[in-house]
Amino acid sequence: MATNRTFTMIKPDAVRNGHIGAILEQINGAGFKIVAMKYTQLSKEKAGEFYAVHRGRPFYDELVDFMSSGPIVAAILEKGNAVADFRKLIGATNPDEADAGTIRAKYATSIGENAVHGSDSDENAEIEGSFHFAGTEVFA
Ligand code: DAT
Ligand code: MG
């Protein structure tokens, strides 16, 4: 994946709360093009694998339970400076610390259930995109 791509998930809380449409509109409005997208649900095993870097941290089990608790929207997004610009668009991990107007400030309910995922590096964007999508499911 090129460095102008990032990976996102609309998490189960935001899906349950009816925010898929508003979040996708904000993502498109900020200039991101959707090059891959699916509505799916992670098994506990898949969620654990996706967040393996956090294994052993006190919130890991809760995170895995939450991320497998309902459907998500997974997508690969394209834009110049995608990773950094998308992290700016979603705001801080803890919604209490997220800038006003960011997706997490508007739609997250807590630090654990924070509405959206955004990759933290080009390398992880590539790994995470490939985790969810086959090459034939990505439309440049
Ligand atoms: P981010 O999602 O902003 O990249 P992260 O990679 O540090 O944040 O953590 C991954 C997810 O784990 C995060 O979106 C929500 C959960 N999490 C992180 N820190 C937490 C904490 N202190 N308490 C509960 N959940 C937490
Ligand atoms: Mg992270």
PDB file of C-alpha atoms in Angstrom, residues 5 14-15 17 32 36 41 69 94 107 116:
ATOM      1  CA  ARG A   5      -3.435   5.350   2.302  1.00  0.00           C
ATOM      2  CA  ALA A  14     -20.798   3.945  16.485  1.00  0.00           C
ATOM      3  CA  VAL A  15     -22.583   1.357  14.326  1.00  0.00           C
ATOM      4  CA  ASN A  17     -25.628   4.282  17.750  1.00  0.00           C
ATOM      5  CA  PHE A  32     -10.582  10.991   1.757  1.00  0.00           C
ATOM      6  CA  ALA A  36     -12.073  -0.471  -0.162  1.00  0.00           C
ATOM      7  CA  GLN A  41     -18.065  -8.547  12.212  1.00  0.00           C
ATOM      8  CA  SER A  69     -19.441  -7.369  19.938  1.00  0.00           C
ATOM      9  CA  ASN A  94      -9.809   9.554  24.872  1.00  0.00           C
ATOM     10  CA  TYR A 107     -19.416  10.156  18.393  1.00  0.00           C
ATOM     11  CA  VAL A 116     -13.375   4.799  15.036  1.00  0.00           C
TER      12      VAL A 116
END
